CSV table of C-alpha atoms and ligand atoms in Angstrom, one decimal:
chain,number,residue,atom,x,y,z
A,1,UNK,CA,99.0,101.2,134.2
A,2,UNK,CA,101.2,99.5,136.8
A,3,UNK,CA,101.3,101.0,140.3
A,4,UNK,CA,104.8,102.2,139.8
A,5,UNK,CA,103.9,103.9,136.6
A,6,UNK,CA,100.9,105.6,138.0
A,7,UNK,CA,102.9,106.8,141.0
A,8,UNK,CA,105.5,108.1,138.6
A,9,UNK,CA,103.0,110.0,136.5
A,10,UNK,CA,100.9,111.4,139.4
A,11,UNK,CA,101.5,115.2,138.9
A,12,UNK,CA,101.1,116.0,142.6
A,13,UNK,CA,103.7,113.4,143.5
A,14,UNK,CA,105.9,114.8,140.8
A,15,UNK,CA,105.6,118.3,142.3
A,16,UNK,CA,106.0,117.1,145.9
A,17,UNK,CA,109.1,115.1,145.1
A,18,UNK,CA,110.9,118.2,143.8
A,19,UNK,CA,109.6,120.4,146.6
A,20,UNK,CA,110.9,118.0,149.2
A,21,UNK,CA,114.3,117.8,147.7
A,22,UNK,CA,114.6,121.5,147.3
A,23,UNK,CA,113.2,122.2,150.8
A,24,UNK,CA,115.8,119.8,152.3
A,25,UNK,CA,118.7,121.5,150.5
A,26,UNK,CA,117.4,124.8,151.7
A,27,UNK,CA,117.1,123.5,155.3
A,28,UNK,CA,113.6,125.0,155.2
A,29,UNK,CA,111.9,125.8,158.6
A,30,UNK,CA,109.7,122.8,159.4
A,31,UNK,CA,106.6,125.0,160.0
A,32,UNK,CA,106.9,126.7,156.6
A,33,UNK,CA,107.6,123.4,155.0
A,34,UNK,CA,104.3,122.1,156.3
A,35,UNK,CA,102.5,125.2,155.0
A,36,UNK,CA,104.0,125.1,151.6
A,37,UNK,CA,103.6,121.3,151.1
A,38,UNK,CA,99.8,121.8,151.0
A,39,UNK,CA,97.5,124.1,149.1
A,40,UNK,CA,95.8,126.9,151.0
A,41,UNK,CA,92.3,126.4,149.5
A,42,UNK,CA,90.6,123.8,147.3
A,43,UNK,CA,87.2,124.5,145.8
A,44,UNK,CA,85.2,121.7,144.0
A,45,UNK,CA,82.1,122.7,142.1
A,46,UNK,CA,79.5,120.7,140.3
A,47,UNK,CA,78.4,122.7,137.2
A,48,UNK,CA,75.0,122.1,135.7
A,49,UNK,CA,74.8,122.9,132.0
A,50,UNK,CA,71.9,122.8,129.6
A,51,UNK,CA,73.2,120.9,126.6
A,52,UNK,CA,72.1,121.6,123.0
A,53,UNK,CA,70.1,118.4,122.8
A,54,UNK,CA,67.8,119.5,125.7
A,55,UNK,CA,69.4,117.3,128.4
A,56,UNK,CA,71.3,118.6,131.5
A,57,UNK,CA,74.9,117.6,132.1
A,58,UNK,CA,76.7,118.2,135.4
A,59,UNK,CA,80.5,118.9,135.1
A,60,UNK,CA,83.0,118.7,137.9
A,61,UNK,CA,85.2,121.8,138.2
A,62,UNK,CA,88.0,122.8,140.5
A,63,UNK,CA,89.8,126.0,141.5
A,64,UNK,CA,92.8,125.5,143.8
A,65,UNK,CA,94.8,128.2,145.4
A,66,UNK,CA,98.2,126.9,146.5
A,67,UNK,CA,99.6,130.1,148.0
A,68,UNK,CA,98.5,133.7,148.1
A,69,UNK,CA,101.5,134.8,150.2
A,70,UNK,CA,103.2,136.9,147.5
A,71,UNK,CA,100.0,138.3,146.0
A,72,UNK,CA,96.7,137.2,144.5
A,73,UNK,CA,96.4,133.7,143.2
A,74,UNK,CA,97.4,133.4,139.5
A,75,UNK,CA,97.0,130.6,137.0
A,76,UNK,CA,95.1,129.1,134.1
A,77,UNK,CA,91.9,127.1,133.8
A,78,UNK,CA,92.0,123.9,131.7
A,79,UNK,CA,89.2,121.9,130.1
A,80,UNK,CA,90.0,118.3,129.5
A,81,UNK,CA,88.5,114.8,130.1
A,82,UNK,CA,91.5,113.7,132.2
A,83,UNK,CA,91.5,116.8,134.6
A,84,UNK,CA,91.8,115.6,138.2
A,85,UNK,CA,92.1,117.3,141.6
A,86,UNK,CA,95.6,116.0,142.0
A,87,UNK,CA,96.6,117.5,138.6
A,88,UNK,CA,95.1,120.9,139.4
A,89,UNK,CA,96.7,120.8,142.8
A,90,UNK,CA,100.1,120.2,141.2
A,91,UNK,CA,99.5,122.9,138.6
A,92,UNK,CA,98.5,125.4,141.3
A,93,UNK,CA,101.8,124.7,143.2
A,94,UNK,CA,103.8,125.0,140.0
A,95,UNK,CA,102.2,128.5,139.5
A,96,UNK,CA,103.4,129.5,143.0
A,97,UNK,CA,106.9,128.5,142.2
A,98,UNK,CA,106.8,129.9,138.6
A,99,UNK,CA,105.6,133.4,139.7
A,100,UNK,CA,108.3,133.4,142.4
A,101,UNK,CA,111.1,132.3,140.0
A,102,UNK,CA,110.3,135.3,137.7
A,103,UNK,CA,109.6,137.4,140.8
A,104,UNK,CA,106.2,138.8,139.9
A,105,UNK,CA,103.8,139.7,142.7
A,106,UNK,CA,101.4,136.7,142.5
A,107,UNK,CA,100.7,133.5,144.4
A,108,UNK,CA,99.8,130.3,142.6
A,109,UNK,CA,96.4,128.9,141.6
A,110,UNK,CA,94.9,126.7,138.9
A,111,UNK,CA,91.4,125.7,137.7
A,112,UNK,CA,90.1,122.8,135.7
A,113,UNK,CA,86.8,121.4,134.5
A,114,UNK,CA,86.4,117.7,133.6
A,115,UNK,CA,84.8,117.8,130.1
A,116,UNK,CA,85.5,117.0,126.5
A,117,UNK,CA,85.7,120.4,124.9
A,118,UNK,CA,86.2,118.9,121.4
A,119,UNK,CA,82.8,117.4,121.6
A,120,UNK,CA,81.0,120.5,122.9
A,121,UNK,CA,79.4,123.4,120.9
A,122,UNK,CA,80.4,127.0,121.5
A,123,UNK,CA,77.1,127.5,123.2
A,124,UNK,CA,77.7,124.6,125.6
A,125,UNK,CA,81.2,125.8,126.3
A,126,UNK,CA,79.9,129.3,127.0
A,127,UNK,CA,77.2,128.1,129.4
A,128,UNK,CA,79.6,125.8,131.2
A,129,UNK,CA,82.2,128.6,131.5
A,130,UNK,CA,79.7,131.2,132.8
A,131,UNK,CA,78.2,128.8,135.4
A,132,UNK,CA,81.6,127.6,136.5
A,133,UNK,CA,82.6,131.3,137.0
A,134,UNK,CA,79.4,131.9,139.0
A,135,UNK,CA,80.2,129.0,141.2
A,136,UNK,CA,83.7,130.2,142.1
A,137,UNK,CA,82.9,133.9,142.0
A,138,UNK,CA,83.5,134.6,145.7
A,139,UNK,CA,87.0,133.3,145.4
A,140,UNK,CA,88.3,135.1,142.3
A,141,UNK,CA,88.9,138.8,141.6
A,142,UNK,CA,91.7,141.2,140.7
A,143,UNK,CA,93.1,141.2,144.3
A,144,UNK,CA,92.1,137.6,145.1
A,145,UNK,CA,92.8,135.2,142.3
A,146,UNK,CA,93.2,135.9,138.6
A,147,UNK,CA,92.5,133.1,136.1
A,148,UNK,CA,94.0,132.8,132.6
A,149,UNK,CA,93.9,130.4,129.6
A,150,UNK,CA,95.5,127.0,129.8
A,151,UNK,CA,94.8,123.8,127.8
A,152,UNK,CA,91.7,124.1,125.7
A,153,UNK,CA,90.7,127.5,126.9
A,154,UNK,CA,91.5,130.8,125.1
A,155,UNK,CA,90.8,134.5,124.9
A,156,UNK,CA,87.1,133.8,124.2
A,157,UNK,CA,86.8,131.8,127.4
A,158,UNK,CA,88.4,134.7,129.3
A,159,UNK,CA,86.0,137.1,127.8
A,160,UNK,CA,83.0,135.0,129.1
A,161,UNK,CA,84.6,134.9,132.5
A,162,UNK,CA,85.2,138.6,132.6
A,163,UNK,CA,81.7,139.3,131.5
A,164,UNK,CA,80.1,136.9,134.0
A,165,UNK,CA,82.2,138.4,136.8
A,166,UNK,CA,81.4,141.9,135.7
A,167,UNK,CA,77.6,141.2,135.5
A,168,UNK,CA,77.8,140.0,139.2
A,169,UNK,CA,79.8,143.1,140.2
A,170,UNK,CA,77.6,145.5,138.2
A,171,UNK,CA,80.7,147.1,136.6
A,172,UNK,CA,83.3,146.1,134.1
A,173,UNK,CA,86.2,144.4,135.9
A,174,UNK,CA,88.8,143.6,133.2
A,175,UNK,CA,91.6,142.7,135.7
A,176,UNK,CA,89.7,139.6,137.0
A,177,UNK,CA,91.3,137.5,134.2
A,178,UNK,CA,94.2,137.7,131.8
A,179,UNK,CA,94.6,136.4,128.3
A,180,UNK,CA,91.6,138.4,127.2
A,181,UNK,CA,91.0,139.7,123.6
A,182,UNK,CA,92.9,143.0,123.1
A,183,UNK,CA,89.8,145.2,122.7
A,184,UNK,CA,88.5,144.3,126.1
A,185,UNK,CA,91.6,144.7,128.2
A,186,UNK,CA,93.9,142.1,126.8
A,187,UNK,CA,97.6,142.8,126.4
A,188,UNK,CA,99.5,143.0,123.2
A,189,UNK,CA,102.0,140.2,123.0
A,190,UNK,CA,100.2,137.9,125.5
A,191,UNK,CA,99.2,135.2,122.9
A,192,UNK,CA,102.8,134.7,121.8
A,193,UNK,CA,104.4,135.3,125.3
A,194,UNK,CA,104.9,131.7,126.5
A,195,UNK,CA,106.5,130.7,123.1
A,196,UNK,CA,108.6,133.9,123.2
A,197,UNK,CA,109.8,133.1,126.7
A,198,UNK,CA,110.8,129.5,125.5
A,199,UNK,CA,112.8,131.1,122.7
A,200,UNK,CA,114.5,133.6,125.0
A,201,UNK,CA,115.7,131.1,127.6
A,202,UNK,CA,116.8,128.8,124.7
A,203,UNK,CA,118.9,131.7,123.4
A,204,UNK,CA,120.5,132.1,126.8
A,205,UNK,CA,121.2,128.3,127.1
A,206,UNK,CA,122.9,128.0,123.7
A,207,UNK,CA,125.0,131.1,124.4
A,208,UNK,CA,126.1,129.5,127.6
A,209,UNK,CA,127.0,126.2,125.8
A,210,UNK,CA,128.8,128.0,123.0
A,211,UNK,CA,126.3,127.1,120.3
A,212,UNK,CA,124.9,129.3,117.6
A,213,UNK,CA,121.3,129.5,116.3
A,214,UNK,CA,121.8,128.3,112.7
A,215,UNK,CA,123.7,125.2,113.9
A,216,UNK,CA,121.1,124.4,116.6
A,217,UNK,CA,118.5,121.8,115.6
A,218,UNK,CA,115.2,122.0,117.5
A,219,UNK,CA,112.3,119.6,117.9
A,220,UNK,CA,109.0,120.9,119.3
A,221,UNK,CA,106.4,118.4,120.7
A,222,UNK,CA,103.0,120.0,121.0
A,223,UNK,CA,101.5,122.5,118.5
A,224,UNK,CA,99.0,124.4,120.7
A,225,UNK,CA,99.6,128.0,121.7
A,226,UNK,CA,103.0,127.3,123.3
A,227,UNK,CA,104.5,124.9,120.8
A,228,UNK,CA,103.3,126.6,117.6
A,229,UNK,CA,104.5,130.1,118.7
A,230,UNK,CA,107.9,128.7,120.0
A,231,UNK,CA,108.4,126.9,116.7
A,232,UNK,CA,107.5,130.0,114.7
A,233,UNK,CA,109.6,132.4,116.7
A,234,UNK,CA,112.6,130.1,116.8
A,235,UNK,CA,112.4,129.5,113.1
A,236,UNK,CA,112.2,133.2,112.4
A,237,UNK,CA,115.2,133.8,114.7
A,238,UNK,CA,117.3,131.4,112.6
A,239,UNK,CA,117.1,128.2,114.5
A,240,UNK,CA,116.9,125.0,112.5
A,241,UNK,CA,113.5,123.5,113.5
A,242,UNK,CA,113.7,119.9,112.3
A,243,UNK,CA,110.7,118.3,113.9
A,244,UNK,CA,107.2,119.2,115.1
A,245,UNK,CA,104.5,117.0,116.5
A,246,UNK,CA,101.2,116.7,118.3
A,247,UNK,CA,99.1,113.9,119.8
A,248,UNK,CA,98.3,112.3,116.4
A,249,UNK,CA,101.9,112.3,115.1
A,250,UNK,CA,104.4,114.7,113.6
A,251,UNK,CA,106.7,115.7,110.8
A,252,UNK,CA,110.5,115.5,110.7
A,253,UNK,CA,113.1,116.8,108.2
A,254,UNK,CA,116.8,116.9,109.3
A,255,UNK,CA,117.4,119.7,106.7
A,256,UNK,CA,114.9,121.9,108.5
A,257,UNK,CA,111.2,122.5,108.2
A,258,UNK,CA,109.7,125.7,106.7
A,259,UNK,CA,107.6,126.5,109.8
A,260,UNK,CA,105.7,129.3,108.1
A,261,UNK,CA,104.5,126.9,105.4
A,262,UNK,CA,103.7,124.3,108.1
A,263,UNK,CA,101.6,126.8,110.1
A,264,UNK,CA,99.5,127.5,107.0
A,265,UNK,CA,99.2,123.8,106.2
A,266,UNK,CA,98.2,122.9,109.8
A,267,UNK,CA,95.6,125.7,110.0
A,268,UNK,CA,94.0,124.5,106.8
A,269,UNK,CA,94.2,120.7,107.4
A,270,UNK,CA,94.3,120.4,111.2
A,271,UNK,CA,96.9,117.8,110.8
A,272,UNK,CA,100.6,117.4,109.7
A,273,UNK,CA,99.7,114.3,107.6
A,274,UNK,CA,100.5,114.9,104.0
A,275,UNK,CA,102.7,118.0,104.6
A,276,UNK,CA,105.2,118.0,101.7
A,277,UNK,CA,108.1,119.5,103.6
A,278,UNK,CA,109.0,116.5,105.7
A,279,UNK,CA,108.4,112.8,106.7
A,280,UNK,CA,105.8,111.5,109.1
A,281,UNK,CA,106.9,110.4,112.5
A,282,UNK,CA,105.2,109.1,115.6
A,283,UNK,CA,105.2,111.3,118.7
A,284,UNK,CA,107.2,108.7,120.6
A,285,UNK,CA,109.9,108.6,117.9
A,286,UNK,CA,110.0,112.4,117.6
A,287,UNK,CA,110.9,112.8,121.3
A,288,UNK,CA,113.9,110.5,121.0
A,289,UNK,CA,115.1,111.7,117.6
A,290,UNK,CA,118.5,113.4,117.1
A,291,UNK,CA,118.4,117.1,117.9
A,292,UNK,CA,120.1,119.8,120.0
A,293,UNK,CA,117.1,121.3,121.7
A,294,UNK,CA,113.9,119.4,122.6
A,295,UNK,CA,110.8,121.4,123.6
A,296,UNK,CA,108.0,119.3,125.1
A,297,UNK,CA,105.2,121.8,124.9
A,298,UNK,CA,102.1,119.7,125.2
A,299,UNK,CA,101.2,118.1,128.5
A,300,UNK,CA,102.5,116.2,131.5
A,301,UNK,CA,104.6,113.0,131.7
A,302,UNK,CA,106.0,112.8,128.2
A,303,UNK,CA,109.5,112.2,129.4
A,304,UNK,CA,109.5,109.3,131.9
A,305,UNK,CA,111.8,106.6,133.2
A,306,UNK,CA,110.7,104.6,130.1
A,307,UNK,CA,112.2,107.0,127.5
A,308,UNK,CA,114.5,109.5,129.3
A,309,UNK,CA,117.7,107.4,128.6
A,310,UNK,CA,116.9,107.6,124.8
A,311,UNK,CA,116.6,111.5,124.8
A,312,UNK,CA,119.4,112.7,122.5
A,313,UNK,CA,118.9,116.5,123.0
A,314,UNK,CA,121.6,118.5,124.8
A,315,UNK,CA,119.1,121.0,126.0
A,316,UNK,CA,115.5,120.3,127.3
A,317,UNK,CA,113.3,123.3,127.4
A,318,UNK,CA,110.0,122.6,129.1
A,319,UNK,CA,107.3,124.6,127.4
A,320,UNK,CA,104.6,122.5,129.1
A,321,UNK,CA,103.9,122.1,132.8
A,322,UNK,CA,105.3,118.9,134.2
A,323,UNK,CA,106.4,117.2,131.0
A,324,UNK,CA,109.2,115.3,132.9
A,325,UNK,CA,108.7,112.9,135.8
A,326,UNK,CA,110.8,113.1,138.9
A,327,UNK,CA,112.3,109.6,138.1
A,328,UNK,CA,113.3,110.9,134.6
A,329,UNK,CA,115.2,113.8,136.3
A,330,UNK,CA,117.9,111.5,137.5
A,331,UNK,CA,118.4,109.9,134.2
A,332,UNK,CA,118.6,113.2,132.4
A,333,UNK,CA,121.1,114.5,135.0
A,334,UNK,CA,123.3,111.4,134.6
A,335,UNK,CA,123.3,112.0,130.8
A,336,UNK,CA,124.2,115.7,131.4
A,337,UNK,CA,121.1,117.1,129.6
A,338,UNK,CA,120.9,120.8,130.3
A,339,UNK,CA,117.3,121.2,131.6
A,340,UNK,CA,115.4,124.5,131.6
A,341,UNK,CA,112.6,123.5,133.9
A,342,UNK,CA,108.9,124.3,133.3
A,343,UNK,CA,108.7,126.8,136.2
A,344,UNK,CA,111.3,128.9,134.4
A,345,UNK,CA,110.9,127.9,130.7
A,346,UNK,CA,107.2,128.5,130.3
A,347,UNK,CA,107.0,131.5,132.7
A,348,UNK,CA,106.7,134.0,129.8
A,349,UNK,CA,103.0,133.5,129.7
A,350,UNK,CA,102.3,134.4,133.3
A,351,UNK,CA,104.8,137.2,133.0
A,352,UNK,CA,102.8,138.8,130.2
A,353,UNK,CA,99.7,138.1,132.2
A,354,UNK,CA,101.2,140.2,135.0
A,355,UNK,CA,101.7,143.0,132.4
A,356,UNK,CA,98.1,142.6,131.3
A,357,UNK,CA,96.9,142.9,134.9
A,358,UNK,CA,99.0,146.0,135.5
A,359,UNK,CA,97.7,147.6,132.3
A,360,UNK,CA,94.1,146.9,133.2
A,361,UNK,CA,94.5,148.4,136.6
A,362,UNK,CA,96.1,151.4,135.2
A,363,UNK,CA,93.9,151.8,132.2
A,364,UNK,CA,96.9,152.5,130.1
A,365,UNK,CA,98.0,150.0,127.4
A,366,UNK,CA,101.5,149.3,126.3
A,367,UNK,CA,103.0,149.0,122.8
A,368,UNK,CA,103.8,145.4,121.8
A,369,UNK,CA,107.5,146.3,121.7
A,370,UNK,CA,107.3,147.4,125.3
A,371,UNK,CA,105.7,144.1,126.4
A,372,UNK,CA,108.3,142.1,124.5
A,373,UNK,CA,111.2,144.1,125.9
A,374,UNK,CA,110.0,143.8,129.5
A,375,UNK,CA,109.3,140.1,129.0
A,376,UNK,CA,112.8,139.6,127.5
A,377,UNK,CA,114.4,141.3,130.4
A,378,UNK,CA,112.6,139.2,133.0
A,379,UNK,CA,113.2,135.9,131.2
A,380,UNK,CA,116.9,136.6,130.7
A,381,UNK,CA,117.6,137.7,134.2
A,382,UNK,CA,115.5,134.8,135.7
A,383,UNK,CA,117.5,132.3,133.6
A,384,UNK,CA,120.7,133.9,134.8
A,385,UNK,CA,119.6,133.8,138.5
A,386,UNK,CA,118.5,130.1,138.2
A,387,UNK,CA,121.7,129.0,136.5
A,388,UNK,CA,124.0,130.9,138.9
A,389,UNK,CA,122.0,129.5,141.8
A,390,UNK,CA,122.5,125.9,140.4
A,391,UNK,CA,126.2,126.4,140.1
A,392,UNK,CA,126.6,128.0,143.5
A,393,UNK,CA,124.7,125.3,145.3
A,394,UNK,CA,125.8,122.4,143.1
A,395,UNK,CA,122.3,121.3,142.2
A,396,UNK,CA,120.6,120.9,138.8
A,397,UNK,CA,118.6,123.7,137.2
A,398,UNK,CA,115.2,122.4,138.3
A,399,UNK,CA,116.1,122.0,141.9
A,400,UNK,CA,117.8,125.5,141.8
A,401,UNK,CA,114.6,127.0,140.4
A,402,UNK,CA,112.5,125.3,143.2
A,403,UNK,CA,115.0,126.5,145.8
A,404,UNK,CA,115.0,130.0,144.6
A,405,UNK,CA,111.2,130.1,144.5
A,406,UNK,CA,110.6,128.3,147.8
A,407,UNK,CA,113.1,130.7,149.5
A,408,UNK,CA,111.3,133.7,148.2
A,409,UNK,CA,107.8,132.5,149.2
A,410,UNK,CA,109.1,131.3,152.6
A,411,UNK,CA,110.8,134.7,153.2
A,412,UNK,CA,107.4,136.4,152.5
A,413,UNK,CA,105.6,134.1,154.8
A,414,UNK,CA,108.1,134.8,157.6
A,415,UNK,CA,107.8,138.6,157.0
A,416,UNK,CA,104.0,138.5,157.0
A,417,UNK,CA,103.8,136.2,160.1
A,418,UNK,CA,101.0,133.9,160.9
A,419,UNK,CA,97.5,135.3,161.2
A,420,UNK,CA,95.8,133.6,164.2
B,1,LIG,N1,98.3,128.7,132.1
B,1,LIG,C1,99.5,129.3,131.9
B,1,LIG,C2,100.6,128.7,132.8
B,1,LIG,O1,100.5,127.5,133.1
B,1,LIG,C3,99.4,130.8,132.1
B,1,LIG,C4,99.0,131.3,133.5
B,1,LIG,C5,98.7,132.8,133.6
B,1,LIG,O2,98.9,133.5,132.7
B,1,LIG,O3,98.2,133.1,134.7
B,1,LIG,O4,101.6,129.3,133.1
């Protein structure tokens, strides 16, 4: 990778570039600027795990708390071979801004372990998760920092973390993590929540642009929790989902894909190859295909200076964290693409996590319809706030979302004052 490309795709640089721009526009106090441009705490742990073949492996793990000004740290834990401290640092900062955009009482944090979960057994994953939890145990807790699922982690991972933490505390502490199975303190609606949020903000965007669901074509890149639920819910709501893809490639059909059938096919075959309801397409071609709404819902850096000019979508809804590089922002803006930035578009997940945390602390569990209604309300009003802010200050939606978030965090920091 050339130096320029690696600079462009460094997630911490991508976060910082937007932060700096928004802070400048806000005329942010230089002291608060310094505080918010760095994380508040970074923990690195080396996690020894007994592997199934009798050897010991040591995995590197991180938990980074960017800000705890507005409440406990909040954010997922990801397992992947390419996890890096700079990536986790960026994701932690994005959590701070995300929680502030939707105005929930959390700061921002993120965790990651460098590993290849596809090549590990359930037993190895469980032992790694429990030891990682034990290594960071002093720094997490319902009032300190509350992890959740992210890439390659799920409700089972959260159950192991909750159990390990509870064993250390000698009592059951469900509120230490969110995204748990429902029978042990999980929330109804949490699994679908990120995809639901993506759908809700897309609804608001098409309303604003005078479009209607049946005439709106959608392409979803990424078919994990976020992408598959977004595609399913948007299909059910009457959108015309014409393309879906993941790392290995995708499927396209300009007449619309039967997403219910695709979900069944993908669950059985773990691939889109051979799906009868559309043609095969590479991920790169999928991103630049004709559509009204493009939802990158996989990972960072899929829209860069290399392909941004070829994006044909009118609306870009960032289901993933950091799918667009800072250099690509300018190209999209010049082409008048309506961007719903990650810290707004995918905030449905952490919003439902907030509901889960509230329910755990209260010991009273909500109906799914209550979760969905509350989520809808927060996502719609946050969309409106960001778009109004953008129009008022004559900035794009992404910078508006950052400005709104930074302003809220900075205000809290000022109110609380500096502990010395
Ligand atoms: N990992 C998700 C995110 O990036 C969810 C975080 C949470 O629920 O705390 O927003």
